[in-house]
Coordinates of N, CA and C in Angstrom, one line a residue:
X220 N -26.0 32.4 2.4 CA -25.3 32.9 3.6 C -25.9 32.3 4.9
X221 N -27.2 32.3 4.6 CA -28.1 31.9 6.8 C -27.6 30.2 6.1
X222 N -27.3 29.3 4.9 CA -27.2 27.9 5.4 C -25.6 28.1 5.9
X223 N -24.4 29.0 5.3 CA -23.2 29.0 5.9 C -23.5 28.7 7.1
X224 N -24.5 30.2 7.6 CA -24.0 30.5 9.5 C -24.7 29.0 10.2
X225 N -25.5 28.3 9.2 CA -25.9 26.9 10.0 C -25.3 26.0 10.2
X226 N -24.1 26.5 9.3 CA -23.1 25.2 9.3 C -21.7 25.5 10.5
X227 N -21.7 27.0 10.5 CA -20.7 26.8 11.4 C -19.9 26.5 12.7
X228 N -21.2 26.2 13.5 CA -21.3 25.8 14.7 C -20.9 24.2 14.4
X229 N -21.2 23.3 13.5 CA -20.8 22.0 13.3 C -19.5 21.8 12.9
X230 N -18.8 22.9 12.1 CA -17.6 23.1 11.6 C -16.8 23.7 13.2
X231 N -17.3 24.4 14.0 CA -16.6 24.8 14.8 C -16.2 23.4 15.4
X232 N -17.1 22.6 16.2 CA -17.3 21.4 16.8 C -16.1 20.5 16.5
X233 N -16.6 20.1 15.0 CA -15.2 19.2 14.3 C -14.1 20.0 14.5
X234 N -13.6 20.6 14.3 CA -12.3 21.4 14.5 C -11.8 21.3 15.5
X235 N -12.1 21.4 16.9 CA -12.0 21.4 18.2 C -11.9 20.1 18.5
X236 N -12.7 19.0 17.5 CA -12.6 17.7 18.5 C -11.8 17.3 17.4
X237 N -10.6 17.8 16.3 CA -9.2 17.7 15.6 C -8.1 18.1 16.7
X238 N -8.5 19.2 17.5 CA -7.8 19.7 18.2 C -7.5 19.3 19.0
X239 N -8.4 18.5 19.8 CA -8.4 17.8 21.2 C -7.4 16.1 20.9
X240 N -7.2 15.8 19.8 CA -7.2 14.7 19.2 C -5.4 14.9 19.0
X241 N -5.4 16.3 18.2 CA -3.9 16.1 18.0 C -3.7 18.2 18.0
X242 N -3.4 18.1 19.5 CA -3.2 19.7 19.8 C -1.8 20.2 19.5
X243 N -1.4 19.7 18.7 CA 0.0 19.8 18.5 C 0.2 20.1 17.1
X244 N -1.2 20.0 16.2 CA -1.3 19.8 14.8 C -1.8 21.1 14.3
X245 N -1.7 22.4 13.2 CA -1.8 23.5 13.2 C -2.8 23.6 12.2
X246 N -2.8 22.8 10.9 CA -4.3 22.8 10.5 C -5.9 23.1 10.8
X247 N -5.9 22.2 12.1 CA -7.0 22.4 12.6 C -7.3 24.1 13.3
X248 N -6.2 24.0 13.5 CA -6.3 25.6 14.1 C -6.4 26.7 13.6
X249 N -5.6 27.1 12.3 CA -5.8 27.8 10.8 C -7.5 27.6 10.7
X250 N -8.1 26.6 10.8 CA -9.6 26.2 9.9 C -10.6 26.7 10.8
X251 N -10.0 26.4 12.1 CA -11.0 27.3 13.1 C -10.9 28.8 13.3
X252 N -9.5 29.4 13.2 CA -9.8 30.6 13.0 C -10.7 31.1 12.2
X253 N -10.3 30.5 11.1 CA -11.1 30.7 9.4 C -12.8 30.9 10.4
X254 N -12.8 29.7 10.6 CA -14.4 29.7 11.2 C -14.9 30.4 12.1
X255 N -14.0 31.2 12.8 CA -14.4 31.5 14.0 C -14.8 33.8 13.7
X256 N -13.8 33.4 12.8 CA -14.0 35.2 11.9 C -14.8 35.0 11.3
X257 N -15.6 34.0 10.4 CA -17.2 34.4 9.9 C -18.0 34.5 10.6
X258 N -17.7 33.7 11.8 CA -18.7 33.8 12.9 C -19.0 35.4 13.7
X259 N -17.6 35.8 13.2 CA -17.7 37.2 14.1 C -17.9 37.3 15.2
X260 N -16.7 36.3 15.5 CA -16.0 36.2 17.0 C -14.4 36.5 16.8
X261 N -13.9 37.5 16.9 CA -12.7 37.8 17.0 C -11.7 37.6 17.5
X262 N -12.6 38.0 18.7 CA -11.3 37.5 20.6 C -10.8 36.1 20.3
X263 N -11.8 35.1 19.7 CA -11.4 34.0 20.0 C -10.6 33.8 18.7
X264 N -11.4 33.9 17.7 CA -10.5 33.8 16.6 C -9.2 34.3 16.4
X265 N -8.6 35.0 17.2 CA -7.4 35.6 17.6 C -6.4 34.7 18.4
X266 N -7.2 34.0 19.1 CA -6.4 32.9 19.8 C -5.9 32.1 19.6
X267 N -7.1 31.4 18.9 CA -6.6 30.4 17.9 C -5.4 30.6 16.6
X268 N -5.8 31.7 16.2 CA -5.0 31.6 15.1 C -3.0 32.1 15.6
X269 N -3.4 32.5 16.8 CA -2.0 33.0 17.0 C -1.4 31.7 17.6
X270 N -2.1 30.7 17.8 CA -1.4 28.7 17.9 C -1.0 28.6 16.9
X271 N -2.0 28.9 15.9 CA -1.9 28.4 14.4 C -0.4 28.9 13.7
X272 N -0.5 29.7 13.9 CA 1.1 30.8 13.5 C 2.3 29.9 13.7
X273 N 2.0 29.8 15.5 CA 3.0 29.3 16.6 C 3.8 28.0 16.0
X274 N 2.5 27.4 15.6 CA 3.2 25.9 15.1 C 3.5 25.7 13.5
X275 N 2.9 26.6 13.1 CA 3.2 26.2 11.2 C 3.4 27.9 10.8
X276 N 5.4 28.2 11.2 CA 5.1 30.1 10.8 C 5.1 30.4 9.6
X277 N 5.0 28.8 8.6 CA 5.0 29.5 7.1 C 3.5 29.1 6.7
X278 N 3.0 29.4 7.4 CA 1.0 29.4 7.3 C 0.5 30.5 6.8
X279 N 0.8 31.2 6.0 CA 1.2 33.0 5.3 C -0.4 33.4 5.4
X280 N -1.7 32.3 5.5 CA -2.8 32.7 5.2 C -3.0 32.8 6.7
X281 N -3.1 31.8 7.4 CA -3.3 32.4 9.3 C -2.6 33.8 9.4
X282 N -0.9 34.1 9.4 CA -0.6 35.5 9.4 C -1.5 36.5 9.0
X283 N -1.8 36.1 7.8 CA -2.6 37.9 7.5 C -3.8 37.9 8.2
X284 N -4.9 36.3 8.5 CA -5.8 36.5 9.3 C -5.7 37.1 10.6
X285 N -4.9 36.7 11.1 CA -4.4 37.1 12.1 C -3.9 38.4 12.5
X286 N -3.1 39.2 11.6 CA -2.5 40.8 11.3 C -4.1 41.1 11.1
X287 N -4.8 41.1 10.5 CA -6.2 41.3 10.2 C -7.0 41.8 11.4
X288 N -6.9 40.7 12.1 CA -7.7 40.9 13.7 C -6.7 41.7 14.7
X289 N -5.7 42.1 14.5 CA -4.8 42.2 15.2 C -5.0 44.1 15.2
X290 N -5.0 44.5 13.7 CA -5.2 46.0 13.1 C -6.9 46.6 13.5
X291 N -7.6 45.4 13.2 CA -8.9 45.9 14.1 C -9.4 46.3 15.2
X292 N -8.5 45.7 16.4 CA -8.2 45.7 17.5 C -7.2 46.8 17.8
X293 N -6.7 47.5 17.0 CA -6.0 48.7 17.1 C -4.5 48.4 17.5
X294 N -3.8 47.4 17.3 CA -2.4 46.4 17.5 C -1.7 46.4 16.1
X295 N -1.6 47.5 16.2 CA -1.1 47.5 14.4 C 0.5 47.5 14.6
X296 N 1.2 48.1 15.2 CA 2.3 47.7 15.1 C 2.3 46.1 15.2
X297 N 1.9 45.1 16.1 CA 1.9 44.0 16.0 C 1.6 43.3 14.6
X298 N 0.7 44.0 13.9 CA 0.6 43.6 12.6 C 1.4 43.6 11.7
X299 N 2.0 45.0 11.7 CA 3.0 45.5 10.9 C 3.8 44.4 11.0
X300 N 4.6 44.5 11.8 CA 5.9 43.8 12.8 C 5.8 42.0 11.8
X301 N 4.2 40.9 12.2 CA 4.3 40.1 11.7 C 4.1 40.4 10.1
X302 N 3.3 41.7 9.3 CA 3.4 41.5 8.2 C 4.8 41.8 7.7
X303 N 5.5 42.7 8.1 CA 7.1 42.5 7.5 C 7.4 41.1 7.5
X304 N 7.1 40.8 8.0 CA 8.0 39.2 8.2 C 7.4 38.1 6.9
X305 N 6.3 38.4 6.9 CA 5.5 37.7 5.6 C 6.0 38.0 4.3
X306 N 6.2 39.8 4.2 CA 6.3 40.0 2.9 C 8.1 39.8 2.5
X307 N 8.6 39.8 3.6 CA 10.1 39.6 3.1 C 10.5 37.8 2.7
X308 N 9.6 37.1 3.3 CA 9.6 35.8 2.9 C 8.7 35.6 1.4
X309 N 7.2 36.3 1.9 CA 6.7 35.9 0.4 C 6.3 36.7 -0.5
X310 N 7.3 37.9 -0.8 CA 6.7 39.0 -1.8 C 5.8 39.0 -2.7
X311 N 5.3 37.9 -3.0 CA 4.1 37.3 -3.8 C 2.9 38.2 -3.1
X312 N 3.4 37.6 -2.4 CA 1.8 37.5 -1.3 C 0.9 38.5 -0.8
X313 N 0.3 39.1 -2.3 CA -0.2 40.2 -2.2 C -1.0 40.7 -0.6
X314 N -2.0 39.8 -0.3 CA -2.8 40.5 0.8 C -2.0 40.9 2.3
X315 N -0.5 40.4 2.1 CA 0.3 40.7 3.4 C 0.4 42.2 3.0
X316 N 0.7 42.4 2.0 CA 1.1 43.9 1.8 C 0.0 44.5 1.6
X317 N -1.2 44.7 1.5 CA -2.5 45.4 2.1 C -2.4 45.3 3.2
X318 N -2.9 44.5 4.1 CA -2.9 44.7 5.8 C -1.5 45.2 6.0
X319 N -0.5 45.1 5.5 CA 1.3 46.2 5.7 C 0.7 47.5 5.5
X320 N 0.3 47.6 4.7 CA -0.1 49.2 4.2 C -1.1 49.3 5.0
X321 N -2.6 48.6 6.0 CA -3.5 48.9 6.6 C -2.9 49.7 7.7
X322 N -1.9 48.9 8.3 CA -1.2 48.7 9.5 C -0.3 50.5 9.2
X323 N 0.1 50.6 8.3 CA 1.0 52.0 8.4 C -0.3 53.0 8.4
X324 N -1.6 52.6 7.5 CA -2.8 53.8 7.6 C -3.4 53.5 9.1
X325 N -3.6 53.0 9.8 CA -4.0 52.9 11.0 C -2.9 53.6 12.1
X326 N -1.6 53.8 11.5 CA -0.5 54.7 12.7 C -0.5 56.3 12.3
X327 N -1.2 56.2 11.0 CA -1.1 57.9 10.4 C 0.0 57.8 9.3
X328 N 0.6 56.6 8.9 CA 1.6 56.5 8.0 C 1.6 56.6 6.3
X329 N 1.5 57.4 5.9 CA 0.2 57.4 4.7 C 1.4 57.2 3.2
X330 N 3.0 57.7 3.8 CA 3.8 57.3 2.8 C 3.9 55.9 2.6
X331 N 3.6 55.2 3.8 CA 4.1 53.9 3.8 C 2.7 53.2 3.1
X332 N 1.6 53.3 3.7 CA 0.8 52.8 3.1 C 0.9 52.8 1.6
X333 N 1.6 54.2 0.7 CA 1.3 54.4 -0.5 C 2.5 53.6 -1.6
X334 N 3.5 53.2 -0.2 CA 4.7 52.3 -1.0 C 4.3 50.7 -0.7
X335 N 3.4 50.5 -0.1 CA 3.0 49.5 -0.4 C 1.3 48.9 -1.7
X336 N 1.1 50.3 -1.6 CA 0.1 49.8 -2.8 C 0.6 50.1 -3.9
X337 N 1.5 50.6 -4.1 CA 3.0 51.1 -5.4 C 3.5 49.7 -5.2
X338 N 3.7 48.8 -4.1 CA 4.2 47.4 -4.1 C 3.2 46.7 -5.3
X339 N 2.1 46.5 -4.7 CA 0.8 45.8 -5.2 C 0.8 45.7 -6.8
X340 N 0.6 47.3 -7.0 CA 0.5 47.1 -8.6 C 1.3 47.5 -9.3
X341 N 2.5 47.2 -9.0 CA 3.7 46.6 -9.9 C 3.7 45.7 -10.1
X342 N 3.4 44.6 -9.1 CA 3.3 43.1 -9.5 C 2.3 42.9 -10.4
X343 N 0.8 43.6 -9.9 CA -0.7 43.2 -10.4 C -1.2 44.2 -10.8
X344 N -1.0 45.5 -11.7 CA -1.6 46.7 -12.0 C -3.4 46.5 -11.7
X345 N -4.1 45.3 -12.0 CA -5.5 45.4 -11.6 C -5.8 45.0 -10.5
X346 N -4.9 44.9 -9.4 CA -4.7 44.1 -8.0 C -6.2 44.7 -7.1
X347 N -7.0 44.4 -6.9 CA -8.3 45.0 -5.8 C -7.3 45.3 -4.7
X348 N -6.6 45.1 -3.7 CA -5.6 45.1 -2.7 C -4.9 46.3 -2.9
X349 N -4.3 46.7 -4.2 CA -3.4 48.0 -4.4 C -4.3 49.2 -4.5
X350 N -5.8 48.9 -5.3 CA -6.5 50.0 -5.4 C -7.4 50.0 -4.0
X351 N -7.6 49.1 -3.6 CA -8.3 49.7 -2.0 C -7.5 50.5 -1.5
X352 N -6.0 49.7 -1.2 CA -4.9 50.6 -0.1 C -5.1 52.4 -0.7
X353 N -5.1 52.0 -2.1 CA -4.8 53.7 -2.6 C -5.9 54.7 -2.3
X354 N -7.1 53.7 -2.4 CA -8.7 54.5 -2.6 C -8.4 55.2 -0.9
X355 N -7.9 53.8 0.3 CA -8.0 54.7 1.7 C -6.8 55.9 1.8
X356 N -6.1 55.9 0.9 CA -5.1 56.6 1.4 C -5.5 58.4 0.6
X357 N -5.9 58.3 -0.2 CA -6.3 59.4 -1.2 C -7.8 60.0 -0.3
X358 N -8.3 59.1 0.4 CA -9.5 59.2 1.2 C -8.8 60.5 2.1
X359 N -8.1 59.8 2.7 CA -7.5 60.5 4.0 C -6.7 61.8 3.4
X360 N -6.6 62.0 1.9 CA -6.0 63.6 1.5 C -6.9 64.1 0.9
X361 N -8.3 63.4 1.5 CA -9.5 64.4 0.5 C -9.3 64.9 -0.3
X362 N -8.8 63.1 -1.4 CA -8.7 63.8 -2.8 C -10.2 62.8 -3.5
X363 N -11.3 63.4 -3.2 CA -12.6 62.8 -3.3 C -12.7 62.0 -4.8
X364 N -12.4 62.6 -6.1 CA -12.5 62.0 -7.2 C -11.5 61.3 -7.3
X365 N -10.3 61.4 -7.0 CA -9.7 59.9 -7.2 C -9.7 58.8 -6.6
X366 N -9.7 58.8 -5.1 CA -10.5 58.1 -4.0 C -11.4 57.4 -5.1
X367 N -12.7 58.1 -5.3 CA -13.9 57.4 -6.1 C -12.9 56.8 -7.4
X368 N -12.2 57.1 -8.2 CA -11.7 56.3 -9.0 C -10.7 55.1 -8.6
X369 N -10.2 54.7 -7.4 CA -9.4 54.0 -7.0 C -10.8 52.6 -6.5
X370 N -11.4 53.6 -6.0 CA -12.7 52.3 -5.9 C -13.4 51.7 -6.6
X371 N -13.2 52.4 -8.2 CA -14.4 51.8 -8.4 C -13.4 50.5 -9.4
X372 N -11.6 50.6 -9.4 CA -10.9 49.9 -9.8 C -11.0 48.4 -9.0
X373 N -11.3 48.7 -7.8 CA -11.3 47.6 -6.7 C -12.3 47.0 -7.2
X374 N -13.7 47.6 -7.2 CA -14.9 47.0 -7.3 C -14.7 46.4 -8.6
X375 N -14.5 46.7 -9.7 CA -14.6 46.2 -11.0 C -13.6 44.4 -10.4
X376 N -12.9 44.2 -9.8 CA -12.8 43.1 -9.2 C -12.9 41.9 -8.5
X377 N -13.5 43.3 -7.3 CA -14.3 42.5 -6.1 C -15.7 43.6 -5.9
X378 N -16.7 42.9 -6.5 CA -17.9 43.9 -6.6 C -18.7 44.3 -5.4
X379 N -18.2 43.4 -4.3 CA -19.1 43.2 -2.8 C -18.4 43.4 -1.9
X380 N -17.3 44.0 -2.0 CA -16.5 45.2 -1.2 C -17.4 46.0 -0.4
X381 N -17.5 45.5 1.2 CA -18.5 46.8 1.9 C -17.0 47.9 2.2
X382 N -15.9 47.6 2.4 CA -15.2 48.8 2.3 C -15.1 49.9 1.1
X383 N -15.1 49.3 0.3 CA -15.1 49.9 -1.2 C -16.7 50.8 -0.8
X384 N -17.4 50.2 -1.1 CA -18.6 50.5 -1.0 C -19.0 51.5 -0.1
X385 N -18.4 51.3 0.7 CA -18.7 52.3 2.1 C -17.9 53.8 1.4
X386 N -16.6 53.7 1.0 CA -15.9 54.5 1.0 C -16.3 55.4 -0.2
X387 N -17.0 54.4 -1.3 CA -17.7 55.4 -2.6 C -18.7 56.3 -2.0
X388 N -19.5 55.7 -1.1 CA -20.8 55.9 -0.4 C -20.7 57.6 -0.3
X389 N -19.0 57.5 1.0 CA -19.1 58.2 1.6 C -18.2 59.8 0.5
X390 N -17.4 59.1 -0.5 CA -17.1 60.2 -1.3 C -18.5 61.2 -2.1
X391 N -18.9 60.4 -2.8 CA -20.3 60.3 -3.4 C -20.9 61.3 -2.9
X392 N -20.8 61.3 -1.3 CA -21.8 62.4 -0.4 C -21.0 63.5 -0.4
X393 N -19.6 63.6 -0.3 CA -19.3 64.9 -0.5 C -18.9 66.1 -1.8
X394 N -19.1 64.8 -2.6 CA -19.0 65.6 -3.8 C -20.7 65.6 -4.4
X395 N -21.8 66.0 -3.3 CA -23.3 66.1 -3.7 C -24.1 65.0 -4.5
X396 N -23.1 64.3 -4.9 CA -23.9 63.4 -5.4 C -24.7 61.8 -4.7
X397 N -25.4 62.8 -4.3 CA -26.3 62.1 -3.0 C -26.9 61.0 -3.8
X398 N -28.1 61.0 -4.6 CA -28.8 59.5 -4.9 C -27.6 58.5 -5.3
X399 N -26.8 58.7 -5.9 CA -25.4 57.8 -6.2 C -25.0 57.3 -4.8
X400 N -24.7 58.3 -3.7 CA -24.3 58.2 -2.7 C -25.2 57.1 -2.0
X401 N -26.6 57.1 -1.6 CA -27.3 56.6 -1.2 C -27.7 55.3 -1.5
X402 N -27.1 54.7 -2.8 CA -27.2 53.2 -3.8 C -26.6 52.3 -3.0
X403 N -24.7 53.1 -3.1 CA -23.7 52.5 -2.9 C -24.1 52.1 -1.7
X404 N -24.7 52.9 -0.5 CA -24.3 52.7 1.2 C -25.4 51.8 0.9
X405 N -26.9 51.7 0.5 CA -27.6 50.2 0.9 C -26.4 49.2 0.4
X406 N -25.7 49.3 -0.8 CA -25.2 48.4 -1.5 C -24.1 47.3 -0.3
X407 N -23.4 48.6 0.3 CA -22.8 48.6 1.2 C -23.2 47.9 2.6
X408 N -24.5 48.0 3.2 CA -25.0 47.6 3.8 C -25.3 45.6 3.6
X409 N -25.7 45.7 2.5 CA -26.0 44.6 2.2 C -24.9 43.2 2.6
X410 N -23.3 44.1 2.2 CA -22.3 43.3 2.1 C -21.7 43.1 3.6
X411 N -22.3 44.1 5.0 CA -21.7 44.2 5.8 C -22.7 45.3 6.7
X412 N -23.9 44.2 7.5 CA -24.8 44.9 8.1 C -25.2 45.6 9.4
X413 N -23.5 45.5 9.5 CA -23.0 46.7 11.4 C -22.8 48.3 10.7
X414 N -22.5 47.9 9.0 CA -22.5 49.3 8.7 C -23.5 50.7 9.1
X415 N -24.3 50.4 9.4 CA -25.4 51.3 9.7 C -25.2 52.3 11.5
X416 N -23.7 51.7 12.0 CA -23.5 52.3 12.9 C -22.0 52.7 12.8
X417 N -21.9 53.9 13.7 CA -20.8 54.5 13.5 C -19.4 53.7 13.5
X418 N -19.5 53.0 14.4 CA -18.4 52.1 14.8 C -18.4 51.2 13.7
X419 N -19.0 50.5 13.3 CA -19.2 49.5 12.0 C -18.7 49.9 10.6
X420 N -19.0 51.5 10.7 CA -18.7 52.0 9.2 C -17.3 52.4 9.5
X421 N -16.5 53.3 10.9 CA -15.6 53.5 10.7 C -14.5 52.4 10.6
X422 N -14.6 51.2 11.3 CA -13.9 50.4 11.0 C -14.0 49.8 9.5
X423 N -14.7 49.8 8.7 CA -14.5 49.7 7.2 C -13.7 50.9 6.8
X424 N -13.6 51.6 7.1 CA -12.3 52.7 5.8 C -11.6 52.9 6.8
X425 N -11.0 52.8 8.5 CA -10.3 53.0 9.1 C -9.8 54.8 9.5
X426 N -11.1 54.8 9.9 CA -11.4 56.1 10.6 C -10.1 56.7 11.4
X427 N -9.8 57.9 11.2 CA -9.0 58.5 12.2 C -9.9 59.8 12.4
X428 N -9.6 60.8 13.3 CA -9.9 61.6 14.1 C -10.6 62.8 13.2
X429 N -10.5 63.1 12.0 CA -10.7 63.7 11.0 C -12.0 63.0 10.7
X430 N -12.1 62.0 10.3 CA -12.9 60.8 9.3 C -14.2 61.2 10.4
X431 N -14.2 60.8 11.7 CA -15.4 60.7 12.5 C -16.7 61.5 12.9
X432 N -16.4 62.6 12.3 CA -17.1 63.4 12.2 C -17.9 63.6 10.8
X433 N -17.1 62.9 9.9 CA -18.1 62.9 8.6 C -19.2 62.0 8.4
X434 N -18.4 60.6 9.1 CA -19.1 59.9 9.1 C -20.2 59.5 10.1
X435 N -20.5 60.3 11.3 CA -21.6 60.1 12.0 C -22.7 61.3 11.4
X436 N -22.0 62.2 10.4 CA -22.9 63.7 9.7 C -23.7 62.5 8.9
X437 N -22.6 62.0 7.9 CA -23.4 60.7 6.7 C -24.4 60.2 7.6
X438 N -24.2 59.3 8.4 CA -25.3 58.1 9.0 C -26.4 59.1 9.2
X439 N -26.2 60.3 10.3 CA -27.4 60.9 10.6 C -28.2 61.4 9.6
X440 N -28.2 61.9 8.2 CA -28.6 61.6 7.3 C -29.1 60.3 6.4
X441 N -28.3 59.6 6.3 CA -29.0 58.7 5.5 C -29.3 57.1 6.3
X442 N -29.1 57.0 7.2 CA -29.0 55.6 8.0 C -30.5 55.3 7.4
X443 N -31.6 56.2 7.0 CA -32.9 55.9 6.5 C -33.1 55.2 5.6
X444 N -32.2 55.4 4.7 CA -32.2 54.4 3.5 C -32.2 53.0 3.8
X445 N -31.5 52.3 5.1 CA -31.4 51.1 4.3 C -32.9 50.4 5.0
X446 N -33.1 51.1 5.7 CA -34.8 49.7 6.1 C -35.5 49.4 4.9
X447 N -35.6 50.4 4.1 CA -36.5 49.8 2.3 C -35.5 48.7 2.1
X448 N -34.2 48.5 2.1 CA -33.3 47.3 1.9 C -33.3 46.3 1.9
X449 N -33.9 46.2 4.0 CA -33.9 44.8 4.5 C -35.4 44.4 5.3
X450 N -36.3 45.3 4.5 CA -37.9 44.9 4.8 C -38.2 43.7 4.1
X451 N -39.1 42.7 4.5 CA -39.4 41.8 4.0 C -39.7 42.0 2.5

C-alpha cells in the first residue's frame, strides 16, 4: 500500500501531461480519476471524471466512479439519475446497480434499494454487491442477525470490505457480542483508517438520523481497541 501511495503522484503527473497533450481524449481522464480517488481527493476526482463521462458516455466504469463520489457527497439523486442510465444500457453491470440501490438507501428508499439487490442476485446469487446492498438495508430495519448474515455473504467474497466490516462490527455490538464485535472493527479499521471517527464510519454503512447515535455510543466505547492495531 505506502509503495502504491508513492507511486501516485507520478501516475497523477503522467496523466495530466496525456491530458495537456490530447484534452479532448477521455482515457486519460477515466485513469486520473481512478488515481485521484486512491489518493483521497474527491473534489477533484469528481471533476475529472465528470470530462471523462462527457467525452466517452459509454465509459460504464467512470459512471459508477463517479455516481460513487457523487452519493458521498450527498448528490444522490444525481447518481441515481446517471445510474438509471447505466443499468438500462448495461444490465450486466452489476456495480451500477449497488450504487442504484446506494443512491435509493441514501434518500430513505429502502424498497428500491431492496429491488435492486433482488436485481443483483438473480443474475449472481453470490454477488458481494447484492449482499452488501441487502446487509445495509436489513441494517436500517434492525433486523441485526440477518444484516450479520448478509455480511458475512459479502465477506466470504470480498474479505477486506471496511463496509462489511464496519457493519458486522456494529451489529455484533448490539446483539452483545462484544469481543466478536471488537475483532471485526480493528479488522475494519485496518481496511479503512478514518473509520475511527464518526464521520468516517458513518459514511461506510450510510448513516441516517437513526444510525448516528449508535454509532458515536460504539466509537465512544471501543475507539480503544484499535491503537494495539496500529502500534509499531
Amino acid at each position: 500500500m505506502r509503495l502504491l501511495q508513492r507511486k501516485l503522484p507520478q501516475a497523477e503527473a503522467e496523466f495530466r501531461r496525456a491530458i495537456a497533450v490530447a484534452p479532448d481524449f477521455a482515457p486519460p481522464y477515466a485513469a486520473l480519476g481512478e488515481i485521484l480517488m486512491r489518493a483521497g481527493r474527491p473534489a477533484a476526482a469528481r471533476q475529472v471524471l465528470e470530462r471523462a463521462v462527457a467525452l466517452d458516455p459509454e465509459d460504464i466504469q467512470s459512471q459508477y466512479r463517479l455516481a460513487t463520489l457523487w452519493v458521498e457527497a450527498g448528490e444522490a439523486r444525481r447518481a441515481i439519475d446517471l445510474m438509471e442510465k447505466t443499468v438500462a444500457n448495461h444490465p450486466e453491470f452489476l456495480p451500477a446497480h449497488e450504487q442504484l440501490g446506494l443512491g435509493c438507501l441514501r434518500r430513505g428508499n429502502l424498497e428500491g434499494a431492496v429491488r435492486e439487490a433482488n436485481t443483483i442476485l438473480a443474475q449472481q446469487p453470490q454477488a458481494a454487491e447484492g449482499h452488501r446492498l441487502m446487509a445495509l438495508v436489513l441494517w436500517k430495519q434492525r433486523d441485526y442477525e440477518a444484516a450479520l448474515a448478509e455480511c458475512a455473504q459479502a465477506l466470504a467474497s470480498e474479505p477486506e470490505s471496511a463496509s462489511m466490516l464496519a457493519l458486522q462490527a456494529l451489529g455484533l455490538w448490539q446483539l452483545k457480542r462484544k469481543k466478536e464485535a471488537q475483532a471485526a472493527f480493528v479488522q475494519a479499521a485496518k481496511a479503512q483508517p478514518q473509520i475511527g471517527s464518526g464521520e468516517g464510519f458513518c459514511r461506510l454503512i450510510f448513516c441516517d438520523e437513526q444510525d448516528v447515535p449508535i454509532v458515536h455510543e460504539f466509537l465512544r466505547k471501543n475507539r480503544w481497541v484499535l491503537a494495539p492495531a496500529f502500534s509499531p
